[in-house]
């Protein structure tokens, strides 16, 4: 909640969206209220539903659970804000492979 207030006071994001993870679906409306006038740029994800779907999908594909663990784990959870003009217009896939 404090992070959302800090982002809101800095008028962030200027462009783009903010994704918030929560465990309790009742908190979704609280996050929207805290984010204020830019709440249309806020997406809340209820972790319980997402995790259940990921677990079900990982039963069918070997190694998928490890991929989800890397994506959702806390190793390397830093956020870096940087401008990369050469990446404008690239797809997410193209951007990922430029940094390998």
PDB file of C-alpha atoms in Angstrom:
ATOM      1  CA  UNK A   1       0.000   0.000   0.000  1.00  0.00           C
ATOM      2  CA  UNK A   2       2.824   2.443   0.839  1.00  0.00           C
ATOM      3  CA  UNK A   3       4.485   1.752  -2.477  1.00  0.00           C
ATOM      4  CA  UNK A   4       1.291   2.672  -4.334  1.00  0.00           C
ATOM      5  CA  UNK A   5       1.014   5.913  -2.375  1.00  0.00           C
ATOM      6  CA  UNK A   6       4.648   6.742  -3.205  1.00  0.00           C
ATOM      7  CA  UNK A   7       4.058   6.049  -6.906  1.00  0.00           C
ATOM      8  CA  UNK A   8       0.902   8.158  -6.879  1.00  0.00           C
ATOM      9  CA  UNK A   9       2.626  11.138  -5.236  1.00  0.00           C
ATOM     10  CA  UNK A  10       5.278  11.053  -7.974  1.00  0.00           C
ATOM     11  CA  UNK A  11       2.514  10.970 -10.644  1.00  0.00           C
ATOM     12  CA  UNK A  12       3.887   7.629 -11.818  1.00  0.00           C
ATOM     13  CA  UNK A  13       3.408   5.965 -14.251  1.00  0.00           C
ATOM     14  CA  UNK A  14       3.426   8.660 -16.879  1.00  0.00           C
ATOM     15  CA  UNK A  15       2.880   5.971 -19.511  1.00  0.00           C
ATOM     16  CA  UNK A  16       2.288   2.314 -18.823  1.00  0.00           C
ATOM     17  CA  UNK A  17       0.711   0.285 -16.065  1.00  0.00           C
ATOM     18  CA  UNK A  18       1.406  -0.865 -12.518  1.00  0.00           C
ATOM     19  CA  UNK A  19       0.765  -4.500 -11.591  1.00  0.00           C
ATOM     20  CA  UNK A  20       0.087  -5.288  -7.920  1.00  0.00           C
ATOM     21  CA  UNK A  21       0.100  -8.757  -6.410  1.00  0.00           C
ATOM     22  CA  UNK A  22      -2.326  -9.484  -3.595  1.00  0.00           C
ATOM     23  CA  UNK A  23      -3.512 -12.591  -1.770  1.00  0.00           C
ATOM     24  CA  UNK A  24      -6.927 -11.399  -0.655  1.00  0.00           C
ATOM     25  CA  UNK A  25      -9.428 -10.469  -3.389  1.00  0.00           C
ATOM     26  CA  UNK A  26     -11.031  -7.990  -0.975  1.00  0.00           C
ATOM     27  CA  UNK A  27      -7.890  -5.835  -1.222  1.00  0.00           C
ATOM     28  CA  UNK A  28      -8.349  -5.151  -4.940  1.00  0.00           C
ATOM     29  CA  UNK A  29     -10.743  -2.263  -4.342  1.00  0.00           C
ATOM     30  CA  UNK A  30      -8.437  -0.860  -1.628  1.00  0.00           C
ATOM     31  CA  UNK A  31      -5.511  -0.754  -4.051  1.00  0.00           C
ATOM     32  CA  UNK A  32      -7.638   0.968  -6.692  1.00  0.00           C
ATOM     33  CA  UNK A  33      -8.771   3.543  -4.119  1.00  0.00           C
ATOM     34  CA  UNK A  34      -5.195   4.193  -2.895  1.00  0.00           C
ATOM     35  CA  UNK A  35      -3.925   4.641  -6.460  1.00  0.00           C
ATOM     36  CA  UNK A  36      -6.565   7.302  -7.049  1.00  0.00           C
ATOM     37  CA  UNK A  37      -7.255   9.004 -10.355  1.00  0.00           C
ATOM     38  CA  UNK A  38      -4.877   6.754 -12.312  1.00  0.00           C
ATOM     39  CA  UNK A  39      -6.547   3.553 -11.101  1.00  0.00           C
ATOM     40  CA  UNK A  40      -7.267   2.649 -14.730  1.00  0.00           C
ATOM     41  CA  UNK A  41      -3.503   2.044 -15.023  1.00  0.00           C
ATOM     42  CA  UNK A  42      -3.447  -0.328 -12.047  1.00  0.00           C
ATOM     43  CA  UNK A  43      -3.851  -4.069 -12.469  1.00  0.00           C
ATOM     44  CA  UNK A  44      -4.265  -6.208  -9.364  1.00  0.00           C
ATOM     45  CA  UNK A  45      -3.492  -9.921  -9.564  1.00  0.00           C
ATOM     46  CA  UNK A  46      -4.961 -12.258  -6.970  1.00  0.00           C
ATOM     47  CA  UNK A  47      -2.142 -14.698  -6.337  1.00  0.00           C
ATOM     48  CA  UNK A  48      -4.274 -17.630  -5.226  1.00  0.00           C
ATOM     49  CA  UNK A  49      -6.078 -17.906  -8.565  1.00  0.00           C
ATOM     50  CA  UNK A  50      -2.906 -17.453 -10.589  1.00  0.00           C
ATOM     51  CA  UNK A  51      -0.909 -19.981  -8.590  1.00  0.00           C
ATOM     52  CA  UNK A  52      -3.673 -22.571  -8.878  1.00  0.00           C
ATOM     53  CA  UNK A  53      -3.722 -22.192 -12.678  1.00  0.00           C
ATOM     54  CA  UNK A  54       0.088 -22.356 -12.881  1.00  0.00           C
ATOM     55  CA  UNK A  55       0.177 -25.503 -10.775  1.00  0.00           C
ATOM     56  CA  UNK A  56      -2.446 -27.177 -12.942  1.00  0.00           C
ATOM     57  CA  UNK A  57      -0.601 -26.226 -16.138  1.00  0.00           C
ATOM     58  CA  UNK A  58       2.759 -27.399 -14.802  1.00  0.00           C
ATOM     59  CA  UNK A  59       1.408 -30.943 -14.499  1.00  0.00           C
ATOM     60  CA  UNK A  60       1.307 -31.240 -18.289  1.00  0.00           C
ATOM     61  CA  UNK A  61       4.736 -29.808 -19.099  1.00  0.00           C
ATOM     62  CA  UNK A  62       8.016 -31.033 -17.651  1.00  0.00           C
ATOM     63  CA  UNK A  63      10.131 -28.130 -16.410  1.00  0.00           C
ATOM     64  CA  UNK A  64       7.290 -25.624 -16.412  1.00  0.00           C
ATOM     65  CA  UNK A  65       7.195 -25.516 -12.601  1.00  0.00           C
ATOM     66  CA  UNK A  66      10.874 -24.499 -12.588  1.00  0.00           C
ATOM     67  CA  UNK A  67      10.177 -21.688 -15.071  1.00  0.00           C
ATOM     68  CA  UNK A  68       7.309 -20.401 -12.918  1.00  0.00           C
ATOM     69  CA  UNK A  69       9.530 -20.611  -9.850  1.00  0.00           C
ATOM     70  CA  UNK A  70      12.151 -18.431 -11.547  1.00  0.00           C
ATOM     71  CA  UNK A  71       9.516 -15.922 -12.682  1.00  0.00           C
ATOM     72  CA  UNK A  72       7.694 -15.684  -9.366  1.00  0.00           C
ATOM     73  CA  UNK A  73      10.610 -16.163  -6.963  1.00  0.00           C
ATOM     74  CA  UNK A  74      12.424 -13.412  -5.137  1.00  0.00           C
ATOM     75  CA  UNK A  75      15.924 -14.003  -6.539  1.00  0.00           C
ATOM     76  CA  UNK A  76      16.873 -10.964  -8.602  1.00  0.00           C
ATOM     77  CA  UNK A  77      13.730  -9.057  -7.665  1.00  0.00           C
ATOM     78  CA  UNK A  78      15.238  -5.630  -8.229  1.00  0.00           C
ATOM     79  CA  UNK A  79      13.540  -3.048 -10.417  1.00  0.00           C
ATOM     80  CA  UNK A  80      15.613  -0.898 -12.740  1.00  0.00           C
ATOM     81  CA  UNK A  81      14.192   2.091 -14.602  1.00  0.00           C
ATOM     82  CA  UNK A  82      16.165   2.933 -17.702  1.00  0.00           C
ATOM     83  CA  UNK A  83      15.520   4.451 -21.119  1.00  0.00           C
ATOM     84  CA  UNK A  84      16.449   2.264 -24.121  1.00  0.00           C
ATOM     85  CA  UNK A  85      15.523   4.159 -27.321  1.00  0.00           C
ATOM     86  CA  UNK A  86      16.840   1.327 -29.493  1.00  0.00           C
ATOM     87  CA  UNK A  87      14.167  -0.991 -28.043  1.00  0.00           C
ATOM     88  CA  UNK A  88      11.197   1.174 -29.024  1.00  0.00           C
ATOM     89  CA  UNK A  89       8.933  -0.815 -31.304  1.00  0.00           C
ATOM     90  CA  UNK A  90      10.454  -4.185 -30.340  1.00  0.00           C
ATOM     91  CA  UNK A  91       8.348  -7.045 -29.089  1.00  0.00           C
ATOM     92  CA  UNK A  92       8.938  -8.410 -25.578  1.00  0.00           C
ATOM     93  CA  UNK A  93      10.515 -11.507 -27.132  1.00  0.00           C
ATOM     94  CA  UNK A  94      12.994  -9.405 -29.123  1.00  0.00           C
ATOM     95  CA  UNK A  95      13.944  -7.428 -26.023  1.00  0.00           C
ATOM     96  CA  UNK A  96      14.536 -10.557 -23.935  1.00  0.00           C
ATOM     97  CA  UNK A  97      16.935 -12.046 -26.475  1.00  0.00           C
ATOM     98  CA  UNK A  98      18.945  -8.813 -26.759  1.00  0.00           C
ATOM     99  CA  UNK A  99      20.011  -9.137 -23.120  1.00  0.00           C
ATOM    100  CA  UNK A 100      21.100 -12.770 -23.060  1.00  0.00           C
TER     101      UNK A 100
END
